[in-house]
Tab-separated table of C-alpha atoms in Angstrom:
chain	number	residue	atom	x	y	z
A	1	MET	CA	0.000	0.000	0.000
A	2	ALA	CA	1.318	3.437	-0.900
A	3	PHE	CA	-0.011	6.849	-0.077
A	4	PRO	CA	-0.690	9.380	-2.835
A	5	VAL	CA	1.877	12.137	-3.135
A	6	ALA	CA	0.121	15.347	-2.106
A	7	PHE	CA	2.824	17.994	-2.588
A	8	THR	CA	5.846	18.676	-4.760
A	9	VAL	CA	8.965	20.315	-3.334
A	10	SER	CA	12.304	21.180	-4.886
A	11	ARG	CA	15.388	19.252	-3.697
A	12	ARG	CA	18.929	20.538	-4.203
A	13	PRO	CA	21.399	17.693	-3.531
A	14	PHE	CA	24.573	18.519	-1.607
A	15	THR	CA	27.483	17.961	-4.005
A	16	GLY	CA	30.389	18.599	-1.647
A	17	LEU	CA	32.814	21.368	-0.917
A	18	SER	CA	34.608	23.580	-3.384
A	19	SER	CA	37.293	26.163	-2.779
A	20	ASP	CA	36.823	29.864	-3.352
A	21	GLY	CA	40.587	30.393	-3.077
A	22	ILE	CA	40.506	31.099	0.648
A	23	GLU	CA	38.179	28.556	2.218
A	24	SER	CA	35.972	25.599	1.393
A	25	VAL	CA	32.368	26.441	0.576
A	26	PRO	CA	29.442	24.017	0.254
A	27	THR	CA	27.854	23.504	-3.162
A	28	TRP	CA	24.497	22.109	-4.247
A	29	GLY	CA	23.312	20.614	-7.511
A	30	ALA	CA	20.467	21.682	-9.744
A	31	PRO	CA	16.974	21.560	-8.227
A	32	VAL	CA	14.918	18.400	-8.749
A	33	ASP	CA	11.194	18.218	-8.031
A	34	VAL	CA	10.203	15.400	-5.647
A	35	GLY	CA	6.836	14.368	-4.268
A	36	VAL	CA	6.029	14.279	-0.562
A	37	TYR	CA	3.090	12.851	1.364
A	38	ALA	CA	2.977	15.612	3.970
A	39	ILE	CA	4.841	18.620	5.367
A	40	ALA	CA	4.520	19.100	9.123
A	41	PRO	CA	6.071	21.250	11.864
A	42	ALA	CA	8.684	19.381	13.885
A	43	TYR	CA	11.045	19.607	16.780
A	44	TYR	CA	14.002	17.293	17.022
A	45	GLU	CA	16.613	17.404	19.750
A	46	ASN	CA	19.662	15.192	20.032
A	47	GLY	CA	21.398	15.621	23.379
A	48	VAL	CA	20.791	18.404	25.847
A	49	GLY	CA	24.200	19.734	26.811
A	50	THR	CA	25.803	22.043	24.307
A	51	LEU	CA	24.916	23.615	20.993
A	52	THR	CA	27.033	21.033	19.150
A	53	GLU	CA	24.927	18.220	20.671
A	54	THR	CA	21.610	19.809	19.762
A	55	GLU	CA	19.984	19.702	16.338
A	56	ILE	CA	16.684	21.433	15.789
A	57	ALA	CA	14.319	20.652	12.939
A	58	ASP	CA	11.654	23.113	11.852
A	59	ILE	CA	9.747	20.776	9.543
A	60	ASP	CA	9.314	17.103	8.752
A	61	LEU	CA	8.861	15.915	5.180
A	62	PHE	CA	7.081	12.569	4.912
A	63	MET	CA	7.962	11.052	1.551
A	64	PRO	CA	8.449	7.844	-0.417
A	65	LYS	CA	11.885	6.273	-0.072
A	66	THR	CA	14.146	8.549	-2.096
A	67	ALA	CA	17.865	9.292	-2.093
A	68	VAL	CA	18.174	12.131	0.439
A	69	SER	CA	21.267	12.998	2.475
A	70	VAL	CA	22.140	15.281	5.347
A	71	GLN	CA	23.023	18.757	3.984
A	72	ASP	CA	20.708	18.413	0.986
A	73	ARG	CA	18.403	21.406	0.687
A	74	PHE	CA	14.695	21.692	-0.014
A	75	VAL	CA	12.830	24.763	-1.222
A	76	ILE	CA	9.279	24.878	0.122
A	77	ASP	CA	7.011	27.861	-0.543
A	78	GLY	CA	10.052	30.002	-1.382
A	79	GLU	CA	11.920	29.141	1.834
A	80	THR	CA	15.109	27.076	1.967
A	81	PHE	CA	15.525	24.215	4.443
A	82	GLU	CA	18.576	22.015	5.062
A	83	VAL	CA	18.321	18.322	5.967
A	84	VAL	CA	19.541	17.532	9.498
A	85	LYS	CA	18.377	13.914	9.707
A	86	VAL	CA	16.750	11.206	7.594
A	87	GLU	CA	14.671	8.511	9.316
A	88	ASP	CA	14.005	5.268	7.443
A	89	TRP	CA	10.483	3.961	8.006
A	90	THR	CA	10.643	1.242	5.340
A	91	ARG	CA	10.741	-1.730	7.711
A	92	GLY	CA	7.150	-1.595	8.863
A	93	PHE	CA	4.777	-4.160	10.271
A	94	HIS	CA	4.175	-7.095	7.877
A	95	GLY	CA	6.432	-5.551	5.218
A	96	TRP	CA	4.638	-2.187	5.054
A	97	GLN	CA	7.056	0.419	3.690
A	98	PRO	CA	5.568	3.908	4.153
A	99	GLY	CA	8.797	5.721	3.269
A	100	ILE	CA	11.154	8.146	4.998
A	101	VAL	CA	10.886	11.177	7.251
A	102	VAL	CA	13.274	14.008	6.384
A	103	LYS	CA	13.900	16.446	9.235
A	104	CYS	CA	14.876	19.922	8.039
A	105	ARG	CA	15.780	23.259	9.568
A	106	ARG	CA	15.289	26.627	7.918
A	107	VAL	CA	18.352	28.267	6.395
A	108	ASP	CA	18.617	32.049	6.365
């Protein structure tokens, strides 16, 4: 059983670091439209001690299993979000494979 894809968002895959002559800067590939089941507000915290232990997600993207990596970017309603975590939900009860949850935080 698969859910219908309700929304389309634009994904920009992280392609690595390049040098601007002084320092390394991140680069992203061309945007690719991908379908998602739902877009929901989220809060994700990993650790409680210091800023380096804490990751905050602003939104969750529920989507079919797709190649998505940390540092990829999504453009949703004109706002840019960066992936902080990808959760695999494809090992469900009796072989049900609903997809993945992509946790993203807004990038200024």
